[in-house]
XYZ file of C-alpha atoms in Angstrom:
618
model
C -50.795 56.486 -4.109
C -53.059 53.485 -2.804
C -51.280 51.076 -5.383
C -47.718 52.576 -4.472
C -48.213 51.665 -0.939
C -49.133 48.453 -1.867
C -46.329 48.377 -3.520
C -44.076 48.928 -1.283
C -45.628 46.682 1.456
C -44.659 43.665 -0.912
C -41.510 44.577 -1.123
C -40.491 45.236 2.854
C -42.545 41.711 3.211
C -39.931 40.455 0.886
C -37.066 41.517 2.709
C -38.625 40.485 5.860
C -39.075 36.995 4.271
C -35.609 37.053 3.234
C -34.066 37.953 6.574
C -35.690 35.567 8.059
C -34.656 32.777 6.177
C -31.346 33.719 6.436
C -31.224 33.863 10.169
C -32.940 30.000 10.706
C -30.276 27.186 11.334
C -29.375 24.686 9.239
C -31.485 22.061 9.928
C -13.557 1.125 13.270
C -10.535 3.430 14.261
C -11.446 5.691 17.089
C -9.369 7.845 18.372
C -9.847 10.693 21.467
C -10.155 13.180 19.000
C -12.267 11.443 16.076
C -15.370 10.207 15.338
C -17.322 7.929 12.768
C -20.749 9.361 12.066
C -22.736 6.471 9.052
C -26.282 8.414 8.280
C -28.354 6.631 5.971
C -31.423 8.384 5.016
C -35.127 6.949 4.163
C -38.754 8.960 3.007
C -39.507 8.629 7.277
C -37.035 7.922 8.808
C -33.356 8.017 8.929
C -30.951 5.764 10.856
C -27.295 6.351 12.112
C -24.146 5.128 13.735
C -21.341 7.349 15.737
C -18.807 5.845 17.346
C -16.769 8.101 19.232
C -13.165 7.127 22.427
C -14.685 5.975 25.292
C -13.692 8.975 27.292
C -15.965 11.313 25.653
C -19.270 9.315 27.435
C -19.760 5.788 28.852
C -22.167 3.606 26.887
C -25.231 3.640 29.210
C -25.705 7.422 28.615
C -23.906 7.638 24.960
C -27.840 7.664 23.312
C -29.445 10.673 24.626
C -25.836 12.493 24.238
C -25.951 11.955 20.574
C -29.175 12.542 20.334
C -28.950 15.879 22.005
C -25.633 16.785 19.669
C -27.153 15.543 16.682
C -30.685 17.394 16.117
C -32.668 17.122 13.225
C -35.931 18.739 13.915
C -37.753 15.500 14.707
C -37.795 12.974 17.240
C -34.684 11.041 17.867
C -33.574 7.832 19.620
C -29.970 6.422 20.708
C -28.492 3.938 22.259
C -24.441 2.539 22.882
C -22.915 -0.246 23.207
C -18.975 -0.571 24.243
C -16.688 -0.795 21.686
C -15.239 -4.135 22.697
C -18.038 -5.569 22.240
C -18.748 -4.435 18.630
C -15.149 -4.452 16.526
C -13.985 -1.009 17.776
C -11.466 -1.608 21.118
C -11.878 1.305 23.219
C -14.565 2.774 21.888
C -18.738 3.775 21.742
C -21.220 2.391 19.356
C -23.799 4.625 19.323
C -26.746 3.535 17.042
C -29.251 6.199 16.107
C -32.952 6.719 14.772
C -34.783 9.950 13.654
C -38.151 10.230 13.303
C -38.417 12.280 9.662
C -36.210 12.268 6.519
C -32.410 14.165 7.612
C -31.392 16.489 4.212
C -28.105 17.647 6.830
C -26.699 17.700 10.410
C -24.468 20.430 12.244
C -21.840 18.550 13.702
C -20.420 21.999 15.362
C -21.731 21.063 18.875
C -20.391 17.771 19.053
C -17.370 18.524 17.655
C -17.044 21.601 20.372
C -18.497 19.510 23.354
C -16.673 16.573 22.358
C -13.289 18.169 21.948
C -12.835 16.668 18.034
C -10.256 17.892 16.114
C -12.434 15.722 12.646
C -15.805 13.756 12.671
C -15.402 11.464 9.222
C -18.880 11.112 8.170
C -20.792 9.220 5.693
C -24.229 10.308 4.387
C -26.187 8.475 1.958
C -23.537 7.424 0.284
C -20.832 10.515 0.344
C -17.506 10.298 2.148
C -16.468 13.828 3.710
C -14.423 15.229 6.519
C -16.502 17.764 8.760
C -14.345 19.540 11.051
C -15.081 23.081 13.274
C -14.677 24.952 9.784
C -16.990 22.858 7.746
C -19.509 20.803 10.431
C -22.444 21.220 8.004
C -22.815 17.734 6.485
C -24.585 16.405 3.970
C -24.694 14.517 0.851
C -23.301 17.095 -1.239
C -20.403 16.970 1.120
C -19.339 18.931 4.550
C -19.711 22.954 4.596
C -19.409 25.848 6.324
C -22.180 27.317 8.468
C -24.088 29.788 6.758
C -23.472 33.210 7.457
C -25.597 36.070 7.508
C -26.992 36.434 4.108
C -26.110 40.005 2.743
C -25.616 39.791 -0.082
C -29.346 38.462 -1.057
C -30.846 40.975 1.122
C -28.963 43.694 -0.860
C -30.518 41.641 -4.140
C -33.502 42.358 -2.760
C -33.675 45.067 -1.627
C -32.544 46.417 -5.076
C -35.290 44.375 -6.388
C -37.935 45.981 -4.007
C -36.307 49.871 -5.152
C -37.170 48.010 -8.558
C -40.253 47.804 -8.336
C -41.250 51.178 -6.259
C -39.787 52.807 -9.124
C -41.979 50.969 -11.584
C -44.741 51.305 -9.436
C -44.023 55.074 -10.236
C -43.412 55.574 -13.349
C -46.154 53.254 -14.294
C -48.063 55.179 -16.563
C -45.597 57.057 -18.183
C -43.781 53.026 -19.297
C -47.387 52.282 -19.635
C -46.872 55.233 -22.755
C -43.684 54.642 -23.628
C -44.713 50.608 -24.541
C -47.346 52.200 -26.865
C -44.798 53.952 -29.053
C -42.562 51.058 -28.644
C -45.663 48.359 -31.318
C -46.624 51.762 -33.112
C -42.855 51.655 -34.457
C -41.426 50.533 -38.147
C -40.087 47.592 -39.452
C -36.473 47.898 -37.264
C -37.516 47.879 -34.260
C -39.422 44.322 -34.336
C -36.196 43.386 -36.590
C -34.249 44.350 -32.898
C -36.899 42.782 -30.755
C -36.453 38.837 -32.492
C -33.335 39.653 -32.415
C -33.022 39.807 -28.502
C -35.397 37.425 -28.276
C -33.113 34.777 -30.682
C -30.010 35.881 -28.545
C -31.693 35.357 -25.283
C -32.310 31.474 -25.624
C -28.262 31.060 -27.367
C -26.574 32.592 -24.157
C -27.357 29.362 -21.757
C -26.490 27.004 -24.949
C -23.115 28.616 -25.172
C -23.399 28.609 -21.167
C -23.249 24.756 -21.629
C -20.590 24.691 -24.335
C -18.173 26.267 -22.064
C -19.587 23.897 -18.731
C -16.494 21.877 -17.729
C -18.944 19.003 -16.767
C -19.431 18.962 -20.628
C -16.182 18.631 -21.226
C -14.439 15.139 -22.441
C -10.322 14.083 -22.999
C -9.140 11.206 -25.599
C -6.426 8.693 -23.734
C -4.744 6.158 -26.797
C -2.347 3.933 -26.354
C -0.943 0.400 -26.945
C -0.900 -3.257 -24.901
C 2.250 -5.252 -25.609
C 3.867 -8.022 -24.695
C 6.670 -7.338 -22.613
C 9.002 -10.170 -23.145
C 12.140 -8.646 -20.360
C 9.801 -7.309 -18.571
C 11.248 -3.402 -18.891
C 8.287 -1.695 -19.356
C 9.031 -0.539 -22.765
C 8.533 -1.583 -25.702
C 11.370 -3.230 -27.289
C 11.773 -4.371 -30.915
C 9.841 -7.733 -31.586
C 7.676 -6.842 -28.709
C 4.344 -8.176 -30.327
C 0.890 -6.411 -29.676
C -1.957 -7.660 -27.757
C -5.306 -7.634 -28.940
C -8.851 -7.506 -27.164
C -7.837 -6.543 -23.967
C -10.430 -4.181 -22.376
C -9.039 -0.436 -21.321
C -11.339 0.662 -18.861
C -11.643 4.435 -16.624
C -13.814 2.342 -14.325
C -16.844 3.946 -16.133
C -16.079 3.515 -19.780
C -14.418 1.288 -21.673
C -12.823 0.275 -25.046
C -10.967 -2.824 -26.774
C -7.503 -3.116 -28.473
C -7.123 -3.641 -32.005
C -5.347 -6.190 -34.280
C -2.104 -3.805 -33.720
C -2.998 -3.738 -30.136
C -3.948 0.071 -29.452
C -6.447 1.374 -27.829
C -8.583 4.762 -27.684
C -10.667 5.808 -24.731
C -12.501 8.834 -24.679
C -13.199 10.028 -21.296
C -14.838 12.077 -18.403
C -11.677 13.703 -16.370
C -14.211 16.067 -14.245
C -15.420 12.395 -12.478
C -12.746 11.583 -10.659
C -9.497 14.464 -9.731
C -7.065 12.661 -10.800
C -7.728 10.311 -13.909
C -7.167 6.684 -14.379
C -6.924 4.172 -16.815
C -6.829 0.595 -16.774
C -6.732 -2.698 -18.177
C -8.312 -6.050 -17.664
C -5.247 -7.784 -17.838
C -5.447 -11.782 -18.920
C -4.957 -14.789 -17.843
C -0.804 -15.998 -18.159
C 0.125 -12.312 -17.920
C 1.575 -9.826 -14.966
C 1.765 -6.027 -15.991
C 5.135 -4.430 -15.048
C 5.831 -4.935 -11.477
C 6.542 -0.825 -9.461
C 9.261 -1.260 -6.883
C 7.448 -1.521 -4.311
C 5.306 -4.579 -6.432
C 2.229 -3.208 -7.715
C 1.245 -4.340 -10.486
C 1.243 -1.869 -12.971
C -2.168 -2.181 -14.592
C -3.356 1.089 -14.642
C -1.753 4.860 -15.818
C -2.431 8.239 -14.643
C -3.338 10.878 -17.042
C -3.967 13.968 -18.026
C -7.535 16.126 -18.352
C -6.575 16.183 -21.342
C -5.871 12.828 -22.215
C -3.188 12.131 -24.535
C -1.080 9.521 -26.657
C 1.053 6.877 -25.965
C -0.669 5.954 -22.526
C 0.522 2.284 -22.803
C 0.601 -1.206 -20.593
C 3.214 -4.155 -20.360
C 2.234 -7.797 -20.015
C 4.817 -9.875 -18.670
C 4.553 -13.489 -19.588
C 4.057 -15.506 -16.354
C 3.630 -18.439 -16.193
C 2.145 -18.753 -12.262
C -0.765 -16.139 -13.581
C -1.923 -19.290 -15.673
C -1.356 -21.647 -13.196
C -5.229 -22.520 -10.846
C -3.296 -24.050 -7.777
C -1.187 -21.273 -7.102
C -0.130 -19.719 -3.620
C -1.554 -16.331 -3.119
C -0.316 -14.587 0.068
C -3.950 -12.113 1.745
C -3.371 -9.987 4.391
C -5.769 -6.831 5.314
C -5.932 -3.013 7.644
C -2.275 -3.142 7.966
C -3.197 0.664 9.237
C 0.149 2.136 7.901
C 0.212 5.905 10.207
C 1.551 9.185 9.763
C -1.005 10.870 11.534
C 1.702 12.196 13.833
C 6.144 11.997 14.001
C 5.666 9.194 16.702
C 3.145 6.702 14.281
C 5.482 7.052 11.855
C 7.867 5.998 13.235
C 6.792 2.777 15.002
C 5.032 2.120 11.796
C 7.409 1.271 9.270
C 9.932 -1.531 10.634
C 6.626 -2.915 11.833
C 5.161 -2.859 8.383
C 8.677 -3.679 7.084
C 8.909 -7.108 8.732
C 5.407 -8.373 7.817
C 6.074 -7.639 4.680
C 9.482 -10.118 5.345
C 7.484 -12.342 6.779
C 4.953 -12.615 3.998
C 7.357 -13.116 1.988
C 9.166 -15.945 3.105
C 5.548 -18.276 2.656
C 6.729 -21.331 0.981
C 5.867 -21.679 -3.436
C 3.700 -18.034 -2.814
C 3.862 -15.930 -6.161
C 0.463 -13.267 -5.679
C -0.825 -11.596 -2.780
C -4.002 -9.537 -2.379
C -4.974 -7.006 0.910
C -8.351 -6.121 1.800
C -8.346 -2.572 2.663
C -7.892 -0.218 5.272
C -3.657 -0.201 4.151
C -3.288 3.326 5.291
C -4.703 5.915 7.965
C -5.492 9.028 5.599
C -8.586 9.694 7.004
C -6.952 10.613 10.544
C -4.185 12.341 9.587
C -4.511 16.375 8.634
C -3.798 17.149 4.850
C 0.165 17.843 4.523
C 0.513 14.447 6.101
C -1.455 12.141 4.019
C 1.120 11.917 1.298
C 3.508 10.746 3.843
C 1.417 7.719 4.496
C 0.982 6.255 0.997
C 5.359 6.504 1.083
C 5.198 4.766 3.595
C 3.059 1.991 2.946
C 4.952 1.822 -0.839
C 8.804 1.912 1.637
C 7.573 -1.040 3.273
C 7.215 -3.341 0.440
C 9.649 -2.436 -1.322
C 12.495 -2.493 2.020
C 10.766 -6.129 3.144
C 11.473 -7.592 -0.865
C 8.366 -8.781 -0.378
C 8.961 -10.419 -4.730
C 5.246 -11.137 -5.647
C 2.666 -8.528 -7.370
C 1.039 -6.811 -4.427
C -2.642 -6.493 -5.544
C -4.317 -3.883 -3.593
C -8.125 -2.998 -2.091
C -9.677 0.283 -0.527
C -10.487 0.511 2.732
C -12.659 3.426 4.647
C -9.237 4.166 6.464
C -7.556 4.914 3.155
C -10.243 8.045 2.186
C -8.453 11.277 2.407
C -8.647 14.095 -0.159
C -6.237 17.248 -0.947
C -6.683 20.493 0.685
C -9.498 21.619 -2.513
C -10.767 17.950 -2.808
C -14.683 17.814 -2.586
C -17.250 15.394 -2.127
C -17.332 11.012 -3.254
C -14.260 11.421 -5.631
C -12.459 14.037 -3.698
C -12.399 11.836 -0.812
C -9.939 8.883 -2.402
C -7.735 11.299 -4.144
C -4.785 10.331 -2.482
C -5.414 6.510 -3.386
C -5.870 6.663 -6.460
C -2.465 9.171 -7.245
C -0.304 6.307 -5.370
C -2.285 3.198 -5.332
C -5.135 2.021 -7.973
C -7.848 2.843 -8.819
C -11.152 2.016 -6.523
C -12.359 -0.617 -8.567
C -10.796 -2.983 -11.045
C -10.120 -6.325 -11.989
C -8.905 -8.809 -13.722
C -7.766 -12.239 -14.821
C -5.552 -14.879 -13.960
C -5.379 -18.785 -13.518
C -8.279 -19.468 -15.602
C -9.928 -17.358 -13.076
C -11.415 -13.522 -12.453
C -10.717 -11.834 -10.000
C -13.195 -8.123 -9.040
C -11.558 -5.602 -6.891
C -14.974 -3.872 -5.043
C -15.158 -0.368 -3.133
C -17.411 -1.151 -0.675
C -17.093 1.430 2.307
C -19.513 4.166 0.824
C -22.031 2.253 -1.306
C -25.657 2.641 -0.476
C -26.332 5.040 -3.315
C -23.532 6.556 -4.165
C -22.168 3.638 -5.664
C -24.204 3.263 -8.735
C -21.471 3.950 -11.534
C -19.634 0.901 -9.813
C -22.145 -1.003 -10.179
C -23.115 -0.430 -13.849
C -19.136 -0.814 -14.173
C -19.811 -4.341 -12.499
C -22.388 -5.584 -15.043
C -20.656 -5.009 -17.931
C -17.150 -6.081 -16.690
C -19.287 -9.717 -15.729
C -20.917 -9.790 -18.735
C -17.805 -9.608 -20.773
C -14.912 -11.768 -18.120
C -16.852 -14.053 -16.183
C -19.206 -15.765 -17.790
C -17.891 -19.613 -18.327
C -15.379 -19.043 -14.829
C -14.872 -18.698 -11.389
C -15.039 -15.446 -10.088
C -12.794 -14.367 -6.847
C -14.016 -11.240 -5.049
C -12.311 -8.786 -2.593
C -13.654 -5.771 -0.834
C -13.080 -4.118 2.733
C -15.903 -4.331 4.198
C -17.643 -7.856 4.495
C -21.137 -7.869 1.493
C -23.071 -9.988 5.101
C -21.758 -8.934 8.628
C -23.340 -6.776 10.515
C -20.277 -4.099 10.168
C -20.514 -4.439 6.233
C -22.065 -1.601 3.637
C -25.956 -2.949 4.628
C -28.622 -3.240 2.353
C -26.954 -0.624 -0.485
C -25.268 -3.270 -1.625
C -28.071 -6.179 -2.037
C -27.570 -4.947 -6.066
C -24.247 -6.137 -6.315
C -25.180 -9.118 -4.481
C -27.751 -9.847 -6.697
C -25.570 -9.578 -10.440
C -22.463 -11.552 -8.870
C -24.945 -13.862 -7.864
C -25.730 -14.534 -11.581
C -22.180 -15.587 -11.802
C -19.902 -18.676 -9.954
C -18.149 -16.423 -7.584
C -16.041 -19.114 -5.176
C -14.960 -17.101 -2.995
C -15.948 -13.423 -1.420
C -12.492 -11.610 0.793
C -12.538 -8.618 3.629
C -10.303 -7.006 6.049
C -12.487 -4.269 8.095
C -14.184 -6.792 11.270
C -10.885 -7.228 12.694
C -11.311 -10.884 12.830
C -10.284 -13.801 11.117
C -13.147 -15.872 9.854
C -13.903 -18.993 7.886
C -17.171 -20.072 6.469
C -19.643 -21.187 3.791
C -21.197 -18.093 1.657
C -24.285 -16.649 0.657
C -23.592 -17.458 -2.772
C -24.130 -21.459 -4.226
C -20.279 -22.466 -3.947
C -18.558 -20.019 -2.325
C -16.236 -19.019 1.083
C -16.265 -16.045 3.285
C -13.189 -14.937 4.683
C -12.780 -12.203 6.769
C -8.935 -11.096 7.232
C -7.595 -9.707 10.809
C -5.860 -6.139 10.766
C -3.849 -4.359 13.178
C -5.344 -6.245 16.304
C -8.391 -8.463 17.278
C -11.696 -8.104 18.901
C -10.800 -11.528 20.615
C -6.826 -9.843 21.749
C -5.970 -11.549 18.598
C -2.940 -11.183 16.630
C -2.558 -9.243 13.416
C -2.843 -11.936 10.261
C -2.005 -13.212 6.660
C -3.430 -16.115 4.979
C -2.225 -18.158 2.461
C -5.080 -19.245 0.078
C -5.083 -22.691 -1.575
C -6.912 -23.664 -4.951
C -6.663 -27.038 -5.346
C -10.523 -27.925 -3.697
C -12.017 -25.759 -6.472
C -9.012 -26.995 -9.889
C -10.094 -29.354 -12.488
C -7.808 -31.289 -14.207
C -8.554 -30.484 -17.605
C -6.644 -33.553 -18.565
C -9.091 -36.038 -16.709
C -12.756 -36.825 -17.212
C -13.131 -36.659 -13.746
C -13.838 -33.482 -11.751
C -11.521 -32.656 -9.738
C -13.485 -29.442 -8.701
C -15.654 -30.728 -5.758
C -14.790 -28.004 -2.708
C -13.559 -24.860 -1.528
C -11.250 -22.298 -1.185
C -8.619 -23.158 1.608
C -6.615 -21.561 3.540
C -3.895 -21.366 5.963
C -3.968 -18.523 8.970
C -1.142 -17.550 10.223
C 0.029 -14.648 12.534
C 2.727 -12.102 12.332
C 4.264 -11.978 16.149
C 3.893 -15.643 15.995
C 6.851 -18.316 15.094
C 5.083 -19.209 11.682
C 6.173 -22.244 11.694
C 2.520 -22.661 13.354
C -0.510 -22.780 11.192
C -4.334 -22.439 11.814
C -5.770 -24.057 8.958
C -9.109 -24.007 8.532
C -11.431 -26.577 7.219
C -9.454 -29.561 7.783
C -9.008 -32.484 6.321
C -11.855 -34.551 7.534
C -13.541 -31.958 9.325
C -17.178 -32.957 8.923
C -18.346 -33.927 12.221
C -21.280 -34.062 14.698
C -21.311 -31.353 17.092
C -21.021 -32.738 20.078
C -17.617 -34.551 19.306
C -15.618 -31.508 19.833
C -13.283 -29.924 17.533
C -9.882 -32.846 17.087
C -6.708 -31.036 17.308
C -3.896 -32.677 15.822
C 0.096 -31.932 15.755
C 2.386 -32.789 12.708
C 6.106 -32.756 11.931
C 7.047 -31.367 8.684
C 9.806 -30.646 6.770
C 9.412 -27.223 5.305
C 13.438 -27.113 3.498
C 14.612 -24.683 5.478
C 15.458 -26.455 9.156
C 14.563 -30.209 9.507
C 11.430 -30.533 10.700
C 9.009 -28.153 12.726
C 5.877 -27.963 14.104
C 2.595 -26.848 12.689
C -1.225 -26.850 14.865
C -3.887 -28.003 12.700
C -7.894 -26.809 13.932
C -10.136 -28.423 12.108
C -13.253 -26.848 11.550
C -16.230 -28.101 12.824
C -18.742 -27.363 9.623
């Protein structure tokens, strides 16, 4: 009886322990209903940045307000500043610090007391949308708060009952065991078979695990001489073109064919893309986005072909590029959809009229997907593509993923799922191509920290295969180097880029038109302004000039002695006016002021025009 009481006591203790654990609580763009939170954890401390609408709290009270709503089981501090001073008009930016490693945060009080419908969260590189239904966030995503663990309690109780019964019948079980040990060969064979099966079961489960599945994609890359997107008779295959899904690589053979084995569980929508070579532009869609990528079924398939159109502009190192950022096409409400399309279409028309421009790239926040309810997200991308088409852009348009372009379906999970609509509609989140004798790299740096090691692995191979001996141009949404960039998590990427001849790093996000000498030896950094400027400036676009870094191969002189330059234009100001930086002969003493020169120039469409040239004082 003493043994029985001990066993029962142990079972009750286990039951109370389970009950006790189950009852414990789990440890840019801004609107009145939305907020943004970035969390970066360390071994002994965690930092955060919360952005809310100024109607929720004043900057003076914001620190104490936020730390009270976001407990983490250790002391926390916070301080707020007006968003108008930090790139978030109408918002309050709150810097947070916890004196411990934070595994997760419960945002339910913030959502409830703030009257919020959504908090867009980056937690150690994972982008998630927290809501009242899923307010618990961590590095794996957003989750519902744990309820009472009835299943755990039932299982624990059942286990306790088994122990009690075993204790009561212990003498009987021991006698049975001794009889079994004395039995003959048949019992020994059966026992050995059972042990063998027990080892095989986990292996069989692993074989059925979807995470271990692969799919094979096959196709051909060919020279599309007539630009119709189909391989017609006589159109030759293109060998030596790299094909990738953003993680694994292969190269087309002599017959232009390739075979790529991918992991279909890496992303929800699977994409394979090519690194298009100099002198070619992939055939364009109706919205002028080059088809350098194709969506593929999870089961793989064949006939995934790429058409490359010969393009003399793609081989011209002095080709004129247009660059814009943050148009933020919104389908958050019916009203925003009605106003955003004509505005975007008009901006596309303005960019289409840039004299001599034959290529364009946009540095992110093309939509406002993250703030749109899931049923409205696809329509936001439809509006974006419709504006490109109706505005008759007329030249290739390469997209870059911004933080507001994140957003998945109702069933999407984690970082991979958060980019689902972007991948369905626009492009892979990172990719590259060759053009004009240079190598162009597009990065996704909105939620880096520890979450984008696969991008870094891809980048190392991409640069080793394509950037040696070439000038490199880098495009991302967040500046790699400013306060509002991705932070220290991008340092390994910067270190990798520093091994090559990077001439330009362009970004958006800051809502500021900036031009500066870059961190790399011969580079410049350009930040593009979007729908609003933190200094009240107008939406803009830039016209890039590469003549200063173009060496004429027919001369012995080195003409590559300058930097990438450009013209800054604002959409709703007469496009006959331009801000040029840096201007010719712009190096002068800091006390000399900024010289302003007005000149007339014939553009071929009007008798004359007046342009304002402001020369950079550096």
